[in-house]
PDB file of C-alpha atoms in Angstrom:
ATOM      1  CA  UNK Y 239    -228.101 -17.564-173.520  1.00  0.00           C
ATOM      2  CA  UNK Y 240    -228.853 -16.019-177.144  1.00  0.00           C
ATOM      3  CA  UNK Y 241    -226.520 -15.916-179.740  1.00  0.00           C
ATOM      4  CA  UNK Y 242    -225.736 -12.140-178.790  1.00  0.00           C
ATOM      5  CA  UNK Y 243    -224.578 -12.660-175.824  1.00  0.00           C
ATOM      6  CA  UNK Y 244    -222.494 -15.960-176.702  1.00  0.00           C
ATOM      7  CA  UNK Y 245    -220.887 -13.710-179.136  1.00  0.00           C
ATOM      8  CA  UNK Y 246    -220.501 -10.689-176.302  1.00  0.00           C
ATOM      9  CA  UNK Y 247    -218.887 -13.791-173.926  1.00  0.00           C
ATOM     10  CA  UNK Y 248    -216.784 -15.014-176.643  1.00  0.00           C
ATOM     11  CA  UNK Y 249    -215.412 -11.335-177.175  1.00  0.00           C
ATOM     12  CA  UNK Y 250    -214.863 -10.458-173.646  1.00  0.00           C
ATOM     13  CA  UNK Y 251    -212.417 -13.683-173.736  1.00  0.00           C
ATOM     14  CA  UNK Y 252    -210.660 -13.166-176.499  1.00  0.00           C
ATOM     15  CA  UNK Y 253    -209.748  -9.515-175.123  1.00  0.00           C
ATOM     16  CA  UNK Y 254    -209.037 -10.554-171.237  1.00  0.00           C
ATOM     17  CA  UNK Y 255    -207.264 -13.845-172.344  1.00  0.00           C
ATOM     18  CA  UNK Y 256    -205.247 -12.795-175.379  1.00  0.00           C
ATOM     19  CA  UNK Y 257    -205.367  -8.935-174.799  1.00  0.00           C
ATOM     20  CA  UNK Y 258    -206.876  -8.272-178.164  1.00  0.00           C
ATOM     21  CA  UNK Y 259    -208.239  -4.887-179.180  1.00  0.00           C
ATOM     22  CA  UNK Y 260    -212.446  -5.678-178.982  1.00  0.00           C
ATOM     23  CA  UNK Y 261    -212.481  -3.478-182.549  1.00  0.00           C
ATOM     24  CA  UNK Y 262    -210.434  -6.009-184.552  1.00  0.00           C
ATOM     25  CA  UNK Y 263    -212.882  -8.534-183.605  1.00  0.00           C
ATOM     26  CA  UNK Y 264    -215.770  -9.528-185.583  1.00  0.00           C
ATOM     27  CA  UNK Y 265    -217.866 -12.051-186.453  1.00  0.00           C
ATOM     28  CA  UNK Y 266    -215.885 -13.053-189.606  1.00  0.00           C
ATOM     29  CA  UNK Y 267    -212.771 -12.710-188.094  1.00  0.00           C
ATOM     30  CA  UNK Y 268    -210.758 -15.733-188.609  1.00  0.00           C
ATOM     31  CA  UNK Y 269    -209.312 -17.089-185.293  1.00  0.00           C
ATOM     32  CA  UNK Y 270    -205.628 -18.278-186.170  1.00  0.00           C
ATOM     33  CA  UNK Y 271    -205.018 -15.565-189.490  1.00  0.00           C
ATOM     34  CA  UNK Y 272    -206.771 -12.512-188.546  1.00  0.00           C
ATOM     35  CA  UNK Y 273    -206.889 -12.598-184.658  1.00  0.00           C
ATOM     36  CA  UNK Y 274    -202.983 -14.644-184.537  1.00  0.00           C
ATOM     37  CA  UNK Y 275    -204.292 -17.301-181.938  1.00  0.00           C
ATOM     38  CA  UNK Y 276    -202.374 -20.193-182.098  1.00  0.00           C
ATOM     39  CA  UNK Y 277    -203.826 -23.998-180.973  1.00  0.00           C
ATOM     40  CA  UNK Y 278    -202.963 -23.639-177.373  1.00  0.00           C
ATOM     41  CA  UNK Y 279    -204.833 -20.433-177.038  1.00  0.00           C
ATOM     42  CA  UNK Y 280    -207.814 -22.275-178.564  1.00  0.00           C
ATOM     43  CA  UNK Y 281    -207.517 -24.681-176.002  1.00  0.00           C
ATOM     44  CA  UNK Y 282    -207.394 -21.887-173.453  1.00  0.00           C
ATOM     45  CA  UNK Y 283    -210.582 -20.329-174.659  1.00  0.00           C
ATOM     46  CA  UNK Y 284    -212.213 -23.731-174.900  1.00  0.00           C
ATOM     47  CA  UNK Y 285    -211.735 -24.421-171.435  1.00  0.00           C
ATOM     48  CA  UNK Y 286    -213.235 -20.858-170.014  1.00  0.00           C
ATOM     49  CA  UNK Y 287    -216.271 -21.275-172.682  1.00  0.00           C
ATOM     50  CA  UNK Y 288    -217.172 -24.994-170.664  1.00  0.00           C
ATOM     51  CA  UNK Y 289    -216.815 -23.402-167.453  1.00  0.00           C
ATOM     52  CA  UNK Y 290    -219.051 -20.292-168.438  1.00  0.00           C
ATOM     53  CA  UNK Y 291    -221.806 -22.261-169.917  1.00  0.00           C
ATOM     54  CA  UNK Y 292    -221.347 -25.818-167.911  1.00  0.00           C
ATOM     55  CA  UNK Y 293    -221.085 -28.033-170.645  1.00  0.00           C
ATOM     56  CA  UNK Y 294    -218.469 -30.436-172.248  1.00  0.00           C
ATOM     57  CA  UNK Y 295    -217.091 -29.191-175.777  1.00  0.00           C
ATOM     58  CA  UNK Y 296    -216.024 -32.070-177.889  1.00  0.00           C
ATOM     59  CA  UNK Y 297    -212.835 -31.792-179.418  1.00  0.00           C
ATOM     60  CA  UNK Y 298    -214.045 -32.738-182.925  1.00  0.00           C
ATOM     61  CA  UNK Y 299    -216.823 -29.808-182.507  1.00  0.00           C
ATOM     62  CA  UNK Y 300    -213.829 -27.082-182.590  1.00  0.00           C
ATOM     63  CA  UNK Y 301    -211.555 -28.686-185.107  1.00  0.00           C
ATOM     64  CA  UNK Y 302    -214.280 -26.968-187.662  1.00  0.00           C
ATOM     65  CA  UNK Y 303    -214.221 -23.455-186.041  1.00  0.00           C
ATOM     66  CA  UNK Y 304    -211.905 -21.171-188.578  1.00  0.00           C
ATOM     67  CA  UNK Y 305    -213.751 -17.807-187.497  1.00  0.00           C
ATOM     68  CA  UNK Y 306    -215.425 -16.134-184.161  1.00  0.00           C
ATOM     69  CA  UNK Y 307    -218.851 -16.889-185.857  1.00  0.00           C
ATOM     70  CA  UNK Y 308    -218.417 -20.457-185.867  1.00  0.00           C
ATOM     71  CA  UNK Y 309    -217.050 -20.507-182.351  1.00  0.00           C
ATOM     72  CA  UNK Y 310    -220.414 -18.656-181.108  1.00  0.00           C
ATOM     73  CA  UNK Y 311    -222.607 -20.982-183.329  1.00  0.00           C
ATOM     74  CA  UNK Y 312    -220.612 -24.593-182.003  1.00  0.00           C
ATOM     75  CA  UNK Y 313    -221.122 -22.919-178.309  1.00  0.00           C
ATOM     76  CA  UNK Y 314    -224.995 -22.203-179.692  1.00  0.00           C
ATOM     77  CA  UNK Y 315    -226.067 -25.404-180.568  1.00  0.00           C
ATOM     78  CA  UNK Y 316    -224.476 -26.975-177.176  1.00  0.00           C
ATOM     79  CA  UNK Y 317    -226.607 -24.881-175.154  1.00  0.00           C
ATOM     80  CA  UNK Y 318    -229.509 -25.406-176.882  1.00  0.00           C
ATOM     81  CA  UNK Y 319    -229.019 -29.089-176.551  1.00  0.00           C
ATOM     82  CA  UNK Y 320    -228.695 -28.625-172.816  1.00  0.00           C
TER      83      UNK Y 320
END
């Protein structure tokens, strides 16, 4: 799984989870300003990202994710470490 389609995944949740337009969403897009998530829906999309690629997210990995890019490039380097 590239980064391309980590970012595709990531989209496709953010839209069927939290019903957000898949225009407003871009790579810089700040999760809890621009895109109104809160930490429970972070949690939410957390938990469908380990099921999708299989592995464990550490909680201290996603307590530096501010923006869609960061989520795609924490997600990145756990699959590559797989």
């Amino acid at each position: 799984m590239d980064k391309n389609e980590i970012y595709q995944e990531v989209t496709g949740l953010l839209v069927k989870l939290f019903e957000l337009d898949a225009a407003d969403i871009k790579p810089e897009s700040r999760l809890y300003e621009d895109l109104e998530l809160d930490s429970i829906d972070a949690v939410d999309m957390v938990v469908h990202l380990q099921k999708r690629i299989g592995r464990k997210i550490k909680p201290e990995m996603f307590k530096a994710v501010r923006t869609v890019q960061d989520v795609v490039d924490a997600v990145d380097q756990l699959v590559r470490e797989g």
